[in-house]
CSV table of C-alpha atoms and ligand atoms in Angstrom, one decimal:
chain,number,residue,atom,x,y,z
A,1,MET,CA,-0.1,0.1,-0.1
A,2,SER,CA,1.6,3.3,-1.0
A,3,ILE,CA,1.1,6.5,1.1
A,4,PRO,CA,-1.5,9.1,-0.2
A,5,ALA,CA,0.2,12.3,-1.6
A,6,THR,CA,0.7,15.2,0.8
A,7,GLY,CA,1.7,18.7,0.0
A,8,SER,CA,2.4,22.2,1.4
A,9,VAL,CA,0.3,25.2,0.9
A,10,LEU,CA,-0.2,28.6,2.4
A,11,ILE,CA,-3.9,29.5,2.5
A,12,ALA,CA,-4.0,33.2,2.9
A,13,ASP,CA,-6.7,35.6,4.2
A,14,VAL,CA,-9.4,33.1,5.2
A,15,ARG,CA,-11.9,33.0,8.2
A,16,PRO,CA,-12.1,29.6,9.8
A,17,TYR,CA,-15.7,28.6,10.4
A,18,GLY,CA,-16.6,32.2,9.2
A,19,GLU,CA,-15.6,33.6,12.5
A,20,GLY,CA,-13.3,36.4,13.5
A,21,ASP,CA,-10.7,38.4,11.5
A,22,PRO,CA,-9.0,36.8,8.5
A,23,VAL,CA,-5.8,34.7,9.2
A,24,ASP,CA,-3.3,32.7,7.1
A,25,VAL,CA,-3.2,29.0,7.5
A,26,LEU,CA,0.1,27.1,6.6
A,27,VAL,CA,-0.1,23.4,5.7
A,28,VAL,CA,3.3,21.6,5.6
A,29,ASP,CA,3.6,17.9,4.4
A,30,GLY,CA,-0.2,17.4,4.8
A,31,SER,CA,-0.9,18.9,8.2
A,32,ILE,CA,-1.7,22.4,9.6
A,33,ALA,CA,1.6,23.8,10.8
A,34,GLN,CA,0.7,27.3,11.7
A,35,ILE,CA,-2.4,29.7,12.0
A,36,GLY,CA,-1.8,33.4,12.3
A,37,ALA,CA,-1.4,36.8,10.6
A,38,ASP,CA,0.9,37.4,7.7
A,39,LEU,CA,2.6,34.1,7.4
A,40,SER,CA,5.2,33.9,4.6
A,41,THR,CA,5.0,31.2,2.0
A,42,PRO,CA,7.9,28.8,2.5
A,43,ASP,CA,9.8,27.6,-0.6
A,44,ALA,CA,8.1,24.7,-2.5
A,45,ALA,CA,4.8,25.5,-0.9
A,46,ASP,CA,1.6,26.4,-3.1
A,47,ARG,CA,-0.2,29.6,-2.3
A,48,ILE,CA,-4.0,30.2,-2.3
A,49,ASP,CA,-5.3,33.8,-1.8
A,50,GLY,CA,-8.6,33.2,0.0
A,51,GLY,CA,-9.8,36.8,-0.4
A,52,GLY,CA,-11.6,36.6,3.1
A,53,ALA,CA,-13.3,33.3,2.2
A,54,ILE,CA,-14.7,31.0,4.9
A,55,LEU,CA,-12.4,28.0,5.5
A,56,LEU,CA,-14.2,24.8,6.6
A,57,PRO,CA,-12.9,21.1,7.0
A,58,GLY,CA,-13.0,19.2,3.8
A,59,PHE,CA,-16.6,17.7,3.2
A,60,VAL,CA,-17.3,13.9,3.5
A,61,ASP,CA,-19.9,12.3,1.4
A,62,LEU,CA,-21.3,9.2,2.8
A,63,HIS,CA,-23.4,8.5,-0.3
A,64,THR,CA,-22.0,8.8,-3.8
A,65,HIS,CA,-22.5,6.6,-6.9
A,66,LEU,CA,-19.4,6.7,-9.2
A,67,ARG,CA,-20.7,4.0,-11.7
A,68,GLU,CA,-17.1,2.4,-12.2
A,69,PRO,CA,-16.9,-0.6,-12.7
A,70,GLY,CA,-19.6,-1.1,-15.4
A,71,ARG,CA,-21.2,2.1,-16.5
A,72,GLU,CA,-18.2,4.2,-17.3
A,73,ASP,CA,-20.4,6.0,-19.9
A,74,THR,CA,-22.2,7.8,-17.1
A,75,GLU,CA,-19.4,8.4,-14.5
A,76,THR,CA,-16.0,7.1,-13.7
A,77,ILE,CA,-13.9,7.3,-10.6
A,78,ARG,CA,-12.0,10.1,-12.2
A,79,THR,CA,-14.9,12.3,-13.3
A,80,GLY,CA,-16.7,11.7,-10.2
A,81,SER,CA,-13.6,12.5,-8.1
A,82,ALA,CA,-13.3,15.9,-10.1
A,83,ALA,CA,-17.0,16.6,-9.3
A,84,ALA,CA,-16.4,15.8,-5.6
A,85,ALA,CA,-13.2,18.1,-5.5
A,86,LEU,CA,-15.0,20.9,-7.2
A,87,GLY,CA,-17.9,20.5,-4.7
A,88,GLY,CA,-15.5,20.9,-1.8
A,89,TYR,CA,-15.2,17.2,-0.9
A,90,THR,CA,-12.0,15.5,0.3
A,91,ALA,CA,-13.5,12.1,1.0
A,92,VAL,CA,-16.6,10.2,-0.6
A,93,PHE,CA,-18.0,6.7,0.0
A,94,ALA,CA,-18.7,5.1,-3.4
A,95,MET,CA,-21.8,2.9,-3.3
A,96,ALA,CA,-21.7,-0.8,-4.2
A,97,ASN,CA,-24.5,-0.9,-6.7
A,98,THR,CA,-21.9,-1.2,-9.7
A,99,ASP,CA,-21.7,-3.8,-12.4
A,100,PRO,CA,-20.3,-6.1,-11.2
A,101,VAL,CA,-21.6,-5.4,-7.7
A,102,ALA,CA,-18.8,-4.4,-5.1
A,103,ASP,CA,-19.5,-7.5,-3.0
A,104,ASN,CA,-15.9,-8.8,-2.8
A,105,SER,CA,-12.5,-7.4,-1.9
A,106,THR,CA,-11.2,-7.6,-5.5
A,107,ILE,CA,-13.5,-4.9,-6.5
A,108,THR,CA,-13.5,-2.8,-3.4
A,109,ASP,CA,-9.6,-2.7,-3.4
A,110,ASN,CA,-9.6,-1.9,-7.1
A,111,VAL,CA,-12.0,1.1,-6.5
A,112,TRP,CA,-9.8,2.3,-3.6
A,113,ARG,CA,-6.6,2.1,-5.5
A,114,THR,CA,-8.0,3.8,-8.6
A,115,GLY,CA,-9.3,6.7,-6.4
A,116,ARG,CA,-5.9,7.0,-4.6
A,117,ASP,CA,-4.1,7.1,-7.9
A,118,ILE,CA,-6.2,9.8,-9.3
A,119,GLY,CA,-5.6,11.7,-6.0
A,120,LEU,CA,-8.4,14.2,-6.2
A,121,VAL,CA,-10.5,12.9,-3.2
A,122,ASP,CA,-10.3,9.8,-0.9
A,123,VAL,CA,-12.5,7.4,-2.6
A,124,HIS,CA,-13.6,4.8,0.1
A,125,PRO,CA,-15.7,1.9,-1.4
A,126,VAL,CA,-18.8,0.7,0.3
A,127,GLY,CA,-19.2,-3.0,0.3
A,128,ALA,CA,-22.5,-4.7,-0.7
A,129,VAL,CA,-24.3,-6.2,2.3
A,130,THR,CA,-25.6,-9.2,0.1
A,131,VAL,CA,-24.0,-11.1,-2.7
A,132,GLY,CA,-25.1,-9.3,-5.9
A,133,LEU,CA,-27.5,-6.9,-4.0
A,134,ALA,CA,-29.8,-9.9,-4.3
A,135,GLY,CA,-31.0,-9.9,-0.7
A,136,LYS,CA,-30.4,-13.7,-0.2
A,137,GLN,CA,-26.9,-14.3,1.2
A,138,LEU,CA,-24.5,-12.2,3.1
A,139,ALA,CA,-21.4,-10.9,1.3
A,140,GLU,CA,-17.9,-11.5,2.6
A,141,MET,CA,-17.9,-8.3,4.6
A,142,GLY,CA,-15.0,-9.5,6.8
A,143,MET,CA,-12.7,-10.0,3.5
A,144,MET,CA,-13.6,-6.5,2.4
A,145,ALA,CA,-13.0,-4.9,5.6
A,146,ALA,CA,-9.6,-6.7,5.9
A,147,GLY,CA,-8.5,-5.7,2.3
A,148,ALA,CA,-6.4,-2.9,1.3
A,149,ALA,CA,-9.4,-0.7,1.0
A,150,GLY,CA,-10.3,-1.4,4.7
A,151,VAL,CA,-14.1,-1.0,4.0
A,152,ARG,CA,-15.8,0.5,6.9
A,153,MET,CA,-19.3,0.9,5.5
A,154,PHE,CA,-21.7,-1.7,3.9
A,155,SER,CA,-24.8,-1.0,1.9
A,156,ASP,CA,-27.1,-2.6,-0.7
A,157,ASP,CA,-28.2,1.0,-1.6
A,158,GLY,CA,-30.4,1.0,-4.6
A,159,LYS,CA,-32.2,-1.8,-2.9
A,160,CYS,CA,-33.3,-2.4,0.7
A,161,VAL,CA,-32.1,-5.4,2.8
A,162,ASP,CA,-35.8,-6.2,3.2
A,163,ASP,CA,-35.6,-9.6,4.7
A,164,PRO,CA,-35.6,-8.8,8.4
A,165,LEU,CA,-33.7,-12.0,9.4
A,166,LEU,CA,-31.1,-11.2,6.9
A,167,MET,CA,-30.7,-7.6,8.2
A,168,ARG,CA,-30.6,-8.9,11.7
A,169,ARG,CA,-27.6,-11.3,10.7
A,170,ALA,CA,-26.0,-8.3,8.8
A,171,LEU,CA,-26.1,-6.1,11.9
A,172,GLU,CA,-24.7,-8.9,14.1
A,173,TYR,CA,-21.8,-9.5,11.7
A,174,ALA,CA,-21.1,-5.7,11.4
A,175,LYS,CA,-21.1,-5.5,15.1
A,176,SER,CA,-18.3,-8.1,15.3
A,177,LEU,CA,-16.3,-6.3,12.6
A,178,ASP,CA,-17.0,-2.8,13.9
A,179,VAL,CA,-18.3,-1.5,10.7
A,180,LEU,CA,-21.4,0.4,9.7
A,181,ILE,CA,-24.6,-0.9,7.8
A,182,ALA,CA,-26.4,2.0,5.8
A,183,GLN,CA,-29.9,1.0,4.8
A,184,HIS,CA,-31.8,2.2,1.8
A,185,ALA,CA,-35.2,2.1,3.7
A,186,GLU,CA,-37.9,1.0,1.2
A,187,GLU,CA,-40.3,-1.8,1.9
A,188,PRO,CA,-40.5,-3.2,-1.6
A,189,ARG,CA,-44.0,-4.7,-1.2
A,190,LEU,CA,-45.3,-1.1,-0.6
A,191,THR,CA,-43.5,0.4,-3.8
A,192,VAL,CA,-44.3,-2.0,-6.5
A,193,GLY,CA,-44.5,0.2,-9.7
A,194,ALA,CA,-44.1,3.4,-7.6
A,195,VAL,CA,-42.5,6.3,-9.4
A,196,ALA,CA,-43.5,9.4,-7.3
A,197,HIS,CA,-44.4,10.3,-3.7
A,198,GLU,CA,-48.0,9.0,-2.9
A,199,GLY,CA,-50.0,12.1,-2.4
A,200,PRO,CA,-52.3,14.7,-4.3
A,201,THR,CA,-49.6,15.5,-6.9
A,202,ALA,CA,-49.1,11.9,-8.0
A,203,ALA,CA,-52.9,11.2,-8.0
A,204,ARG,CA,-53.4,14.2,-10.2
A,205,LEU,CA,-50.6,13.3,-12.6
A,206,GLY,CA,-51.7,9.6,-12.7
A,207,LEU,CA,-48.3,8.4,-11.3
A,208,THR,CA,-48.1,5.4,-9.0
A,209,GLY,CA,-47.4,6.5,-5.5
A,210,TRP,CA,-44.6,5.5,-3.0
A,211,PRO,CA,-46.2,6.0,0.4
A,212,ARG,CA,-44.1,7.5,3.3
A,213,ALA,CA,-44.9,4.2,5.2
A,214,ALA,CA,-42.6,2.3,2.9
A,215,GLU,CA,-39.6,4.2,4.3
A,216,GLU,CA,-40.9,4.7,7.8
A,217,SER,CA,-41.8,0.9,8.3
A,218,ILE,CA,-38.2,-0.1,7.7
A,219,VAL,CA,-36.6,2.8,9.6
A,220,ILE,CA,-38.4,1.7,12.9
A,221,ARG,CA,-37.9,-1.9,12.0
A,222,ASP,CA,-34.1,-1.3,11.6
A,223,ALA,CA,-34.0,0.9,14.8
A,224,LEU,CA,-35.5,-2.1,16.7
A,225,LEU,CA,-33.0,-4.6,15.1
A,226,ALA,CA,-30.1,-2.4,15.9
A,227,ARG,CA,-31.3,-2.2,19.5
A,228,ASP,CA,-31.6,-5.9,20.0
A,229,ALA,CA,-28.2,-6.4,18.2
A,230,GLY,CA,-26.7,-3.8,20.4
A,231,THR,CA,-25.1,-2.1,17.3
A,232,ARG,CA,-25.5,0.9,15.0
A,233,VAL,CA,-27.3,1.4,11.8
A,234,HIS,CA,-27.3,4.2,9.4
A,235,ILE,CA,-30.3,5.4,7.4
A,236,CYS,CA,-29.7,6.6,3.9
A,237,HIS,CA,-31.6,9.5,2.3
A,238,ALA,CA,-34.2,10.3,4.9
A,239,SER,CA,-37.2,11.8,3.2
A,240,THR,CA,-40.3,12.0,5.4
A,241,GLU,CA,-41.5,14.0,8.4
A,242,GLY,CA,-42.4,10.6,9.9
A,243,THR,CA,-38.9,9.3,9.5
A,244,VAL,CA,-37.7,12.4,11.6
A,245,GLU,CA,-40.1,11.6,14.4
A,246,LEU,CA,-39.1,7.9,14.5
A,247,LEU,CA,-35.4,8.8,14.6
A,248,ARG,CA,-36.1,11.1,17.5
A,249,TRP,CA,-37.9,8.4,19.3
A,250,ALA,CA,-35.1,5.9,18.7
A,251,ARG,CA,-32.4,8.3,19.9
A,252,GLU,CA,-34.5,8.9,22.9
A,253,GLN,CA,-34.3,5.2,23.7
A,254,GLY,CA,-30.6,5.1,23.4
A,255,ILE,CA,-30.5,3.4,20.0
A,256,ALA,CA,-27.5,4.0,18.0
A,257,ILE,CA,-29.2,5.1,14.8
A,258,SER,CA,-27.7,7.8,12.4
A,259,ALA,CA,-29.2,9.4,9.4
A,260,GLU,CA,-28.4,11.5,6.4
A,261,VAL,CA,-30.5,13.8,4.2
A,262,THR,CA,-29.9,14.8,0.6
A,263,PRO,CA,-29.6,18.5,-0.6
A,264,HIS,CA,-32.6,17.6,-2.9
A,265,HIS,CA,-34.8,16.4,-0.3
A,266,LEU,CA,-34.0,19.7,1.8
A,267,LEU,CA,-34.9,22.0,-1.2
A,268,LEU,CA,-37.3,20.2,-3.7
A,269,ASP,CA,-40.8,19.0,-3.5
A,270,ASP,CA,-43.2,16.9,-5.7
A,271,SER,CA,-44.8,20.1,-7.2
A,272,ARG,CA,-41.8,19.7,-9.8
A,273,LEU,CA,-43.2,16.5,-11.2
A,274,ALA,CA,-46.0,18.6,-13.0
A,275,THR,CA,-43.7,18.9,-16.2
A,276,TYR,CA,-43.1,15.1,-16.1
A,277,ASP,CA,-39.5,15.9,-16.7
A,278,PRO,CA,-37.7,12.6,-15.5
A,279,VAL,CA,-34.7,14.8,-14.1
A,280,ASN,CA,-37.1,15.0,-10.9
A,281,LYS,CA,-37.4,11.3,-10.6
A,282,VAL,CA,-35.3,9.9,-7.6
A,283,ASN,CA,-35.5,7.4,-4.9
A,284,PRO,CA,-37.0,8.1,-2.4
A,285,PRO,CA,-39.2,10.5,-4.3
A,286,LEU,CA,-39.4,14.2,-3.8
A,287,ARG,CA,-42.2,14.7,-1.2
A,288,GLU,CA,-44.0,17.7,0.2
A,289,THR,CA,-43.2,20.9,1.7
A,290,ARG,CA,-43.9,19.7,5.2
A,291,ASP,CA,-41.4,17.1,4.7
A,292,ASN,CA,-38.8,19.5,3.6
A,293,ASP,CA,-39.5,21.6,6.5
A,294,ALA,CA,-39.2,18.7,9.0
A,295,LEU,CA,-36.0,17.5,7.4
A,296,ARG,CA,-34.5,21.1,7.7
A,297,ARG,CA,-35.3,21.4,11.3
A,298,ALA,CA,-34.1,17.9,12.0
A,299,LEU,CA,-30.8,18.7,10.4
A,300,ALA,CA,-30.5,21.8,12.4
A,301,ASP,CA,-31.2,20.3,15.8
A,302,GLY,CA,-29.2,17.0,15.1
A,303,VAL,CA,-31.8,14.4,14.8
A,304,ILE,CA,-30.7,14.1,11.3
A,305,ASP,CA,-26.8,13.9,11.5
A,306,CYS,CA,-25.6,15.0,8.1
A,307,VAL,CA,-25.9,15.8,4.5
A,308,ALA,CA,-25.1,13.2,1.9
A,309,THR,CA,-25.5,13.8,-1.8
A,310,ASP,CA,-26.8,10.5,-3.2
A,311,HIS,CA,-24.9,11.9,-6.4
A,312,ALA,CA,-26.6,9.4,-9.0
A,313,PRO,CA,-25.4,10.1,-12.6
A,314,HIS,CA,-27.6,8.6,-15.5
A,315,ALA,CA,-27.0,8.6,-19.3
A,316,ALA,CA,-29.2,11.0,-21.4
A,317,GLN,CA,-31.2,8.0,-22.9
A,318,GLU,CA,-32.1,6.8,-19.4
A,319,LYS,CA,-33.7,10.1,-18.6
A,320,ALA,CA,-35.0,11.0,-22.2
A,321,CYS,CA,-38.1,8.8,-21.9
A,322,GLU,CA,-41.4,8.5,-20.2
A,323,PHE,CA,-41.5,9.3,-16.5
A,324,ALA,CA,-42.5,5.8,-15.3
A,325,GLN,CA,-39.6,4.3,-17.4
A,326,ALA,CA,-36.8,6.7,-16.4
A,327,ARG,CA,-34.0,5.6,-14.0
A,328,PRO,CA,-34.3,7.3,-10.6
A,329,GLY,CA,-31.4,9.5,-9.3
A,330,MET,CA,-29.9,13.1,-9.8
A,331,LEU,CA,-26.3,14.6,-9.7
A,332,GLY,CA,-25.4,16.1,-6.3
A,333,LEU,CA,-21.7,16.6,-5.7
A,334,GLU,CA,-21.1,20.0,-7.4
A,335,THR,CA,-24.2,21.6,-6.1
A,336,ALA,CA,-24.5,20.3,-2.4
A,337,LEU,CA,-22.8,23.2,-0.6
A,338,PRO,CA,-24.7,26.0,-2.2
A,339,ILE,CA,-28.1,24.1,-1.5
A,340,VAL,CA,-27.2,23.8,2.1
A,341,VAL,CA,-26.4,27.5,2.2
A,342,ASP,CA,-29.7,28.3,0.5
A,343,THR,CA,-31.9,25.9,2.7
A,344,MET,CA,-30.0,26.1,6.1
A,345,VAL,CA,-27.6,28.9,6.4
A,346,ASN,CA,-29.5,31.8,4.7
A,347,PRO,CA,-32.8,31.1,6.7
A,348,GLY,CA,-30.7,31.1,9.9
A,349,LEU,CA,-31.1,27.4,10.6
A,350,LEU,CA,-27.2,26.7,10.7
A,351,ASP,CA,-24.2,28.8,11.1
A,352,TRP,CA,-20.8,27.9,9.5
A,353,ARG,CA,-19.9,25.8,12.3
A,354,GLY,CA,-23.1,23.9,11.8
A,355,VAL,CA,-22.2,23.4,8.1
A,356,ALA,CA,-18.8,22.0,9.1
A,357,ARG,CA,-20.7,19.6,11.5
A,358,VAL,CA,-23.2,18.3,8.9
A,359,MET,CA,-21.0,18.1,6.0
A,360,SER,CA,-17.7,17.0,7.5
A,361,GLU,CA,-17.4,16.3,11.1
A,362,ARG,CA,-20.4,14.0,11.6
A,363,PRO,CA,-20.2,11.9,8.4
A,364,ALA,CA,-16.5,11.3,9.2
A,365,GLN,CA,-17.5,10.2,12.9
A,366,ILE,CA,-20.3,8.1,11.8
A,367,VAL,CA,-18.3,6.0,9.5
A,368,GLY,CA,-15.1,6.1,11.7
A,369,ILE,CA,-12.4,7.7,9.5
A,370,ALA,CA,-9.9,9.4,11.8
A,371,ASP,CA,-8.2,11.8,9.2
A,372,GLN,CA,-11.3,13.6,8.0
A,373,GLY,CA,-13.9,16.1,9.6
A,374,ARG,CA,-11.1,17.3,12.0
A,375,PRO,CA,-10.9,20.7,13.8
A,376,ILE,CA,-9.0,23.6,11.9
A,377,GLU,CA,-6.1,23.5,14.4
A,378,VAL,CA,-2.3,23.2,14.3
A,379,GLY,CA,-1.3,19.5,14.1
A,380,GLU,CA,-4.6,18.5,12.3
A,381,PRO,CA,-4.9,17.3,8.7
A,382,GLY,CA,-4.7,20.0,6.0
A,383,SER,CA,-7.9,18.7,4.3
A,384,LEU,CA,-9.8,21.9,3.9
A,385,THR,CA,-12.6,23.6,1.8
A,386,LEU,CA,-12.9,27.3,0.9
A,387,VAL,CA,-16.2,28.8,0.4
A,388,ASP,CA,-17.1,32.3,-0.9
A,389,PRO,CA,-20.5,32.9,0.5
A,390,ASP,CA,-21.6,35.8,-1.6
A,391,ARG,CA,-20.4,34.6,-5.2
A,392,SER,CA,-23.4,33.2,-6.9
A,393,TRP,CA,-23.2,31.1,-10.0
A,394,VAL,CA,-25.7,29.6,-12.5
A,395,VAL,CA,-25.9,25.9,-12.9
A,396,ARG,CA,-25.0,24.9,-16.6
A,397,PRO,CA,-25.3,21.2,-16.9
A,398,ASP,CA,-22.7,21.2,-19.7
A,399,GLU,CA,-20.2,22.9,-17.4
A,400,LEU,CA,-20.3,20.2,-14.7
A,401,ALA,CA,-17.3,17.9,-14.3
A,402,SER,CA,-19.6,14.9,-13.9
A,403,LEU,CA,-20.0,12.9,-17.0
A,404,SER,CA,-23.7,12.9,-16.7
A,405,ARG,CA,-26.1,16.0,-17.1
A,406,ASN,CA,-29.1,14.8,-14.9
A,407,THR,CA,-29.1,17.8,-12.6
A,408,PRO,CA,-32.6,19.1,-11.6
A,409,TYR,CA,-30.9,22.7,-10.9
A,410,ALA,CA,-30.2,23.7,-14.5
A,411,ALA,CA,-30.4,27.4,-15.0
A,412,MET,CA,-30.9,27.8,-11.2
A,413,THR,CA,-28.7,30.4,-9.4
A,414,MET,CA,-26.6,28.9,-6.5
A,415,PRO,CA,-26.1,31.4,-3.8
A,416,ALA,CA,-22.4,30.5,-2.8
A,417,THR,CA,-19.2,29.0,-4.4
A,418,VAL,CA,-16.6,26.4,-3.4
A,419,THR,CA,-13.5,28.4,-4.6
A,420,ALA,CA,-10.9,25.8,-3.6
A,421,THR,CA,-10.4,22.4,-2.0
A,422,VAL,CA,-7.2,21.0,-0.4
A,423,LEU,CA,-6.5,17.3,0.5
A,424,ARG,CA,-3.7,16.9,2.8
A,425,GLY,CA,-1.9,20.0,1.6
A,426,VAL,CA,-2.4,19.2,-2.1
A,427,VAL,CA,-4.7,21.7,-3.8
A,428,THR,CA,-7.2,19.5,-5.7
A,429,ALA,CA,-9.7,22.2,-7.1
A,430,ARG,CA,-9.3,25.9,-7.5
A,431,ASP,CA,-11.5,28.6,-9.1
A,432,GLY,CA,-13.6,25.9,-10.8
A,433,GLU,CA,-10.9,23.7,-12.2
A,434,VAL,CA,-9.5,20.5,-10.8
A,435,THR,CA,-5.6,20.7,-10.6
A,436,ARG,CA,-4.8,16.9,-11.6
B,1,NCD,N1,-31.3,7.5,-5.5
B,1,NCD,C1,-31.6,7.0,-6.7
B,1,NCD,O1,-32.8,7.3,-7.2
B,1,NCD,N2,-30.8,6.1,-7.4
B,1,NCD,C2,-29.6,5.5,-6.9
B,1,NCD,C3,-29.8,4.4,-6.1
B,1,NCD,C4,-30.4,4.8,-4.7
B,1,NCD,O2,-29.8,5.7,-4.0
B,1,NCD,O3,-31.3,4.2,-4.2
B,1,NCD,C5,-28.8,5.2,-8.2
B,1,NCD,O4,-27.9,4.3,-8.1
B,1,NCD,O5,-29.2,5.6,-9.2
B,2,ZN,ZN1,-30.9,4.5,-2.1
B,3,ZN,ZN1,-28.0,6.0,-3.6
């Protein structure tokens, strides 16, 4: 195993967590060496002029689809890494629903090595819980955890581990390995043929509904299974008001349940479906305003731990068809931060410390990676993100680094910009371009 690249950079004129007067932050050989006024740039160190930008710990995405191996026409580890670096991410967790499925250490180690060689972001492969995502037989989680990638998170995302006995066994196995199971909470018997949130909009548009109970029944079931197994469980893409209430109850019981929310479930609702544009089709579906409101409040008060993108690239032909036939999923990496600013920071629900918590610190803690989501202090890793909170930009799908174009935000104005990303002292993105 070779050591990941480290570098040295002086990041001048930035405000850590958006607090206090601007300072300079010097990163030497991958770690923060000095924080102070008017530091000089050492020889061989890169330099970034922050221009008063906000400095945050590099973002960690617990939920990314990179499509390699198998669908390199829609995203590769390289293009997905570029999208991540441009979005301010220094680590991403690449879901296992590739082709072939990442259910063995040959694949998970390959994904990890490919990501490391590209060097734009730490690519942590997620291992499948069941062989082939088929929901019948547990995958060799121990082998994947013991491999070069050191897999720490397992998920059948895209599919729910719906058999309660198998989920129970998976949680017990995960406990002995000290790894995390992330559940795509969707009771499949309640979503047969479903393409949109079950409610007045789907009824009016003639679309088959995906009821809130399909998510909530699995959330509460898995909370109880985690309780009995004495272990933890993570809920992917929480999307309903009821899920928030169940998470709150489970936490009160002392159950070790964590949850993420996507930027699109914070911002968008099912009124967008009126055009029948499949760009708005996603799993779980866009829901109603009251769900958006409940998810925002839950993220602010910590009942939902973190933001995860569920970046899900799809080819044009998989979206240029009838709504019911289109693939579910939307891009997320390059637009996540500005949507969190729009839905959480600007309305006063989160300050920049809170943004660091939900986009970096909590996700790193949930999955247990020690070198990400750290405080901006001397001796800590130099994996950092610069944000200009006042520089707006317009989303042009053709200008995104992702290989796919399925963003629901085309032509929308984003209120803030990630201006640079630094991974262990190596500048990975700067002014909208990746550096390698
Ligand atoms: N979110 C989606 O709508 N799609 C994801 C799978 C998933 O996250 O369930 C995908 O892989 O395309
Ligand atoms: Zn999912
Ligand atoms: Zn997903």
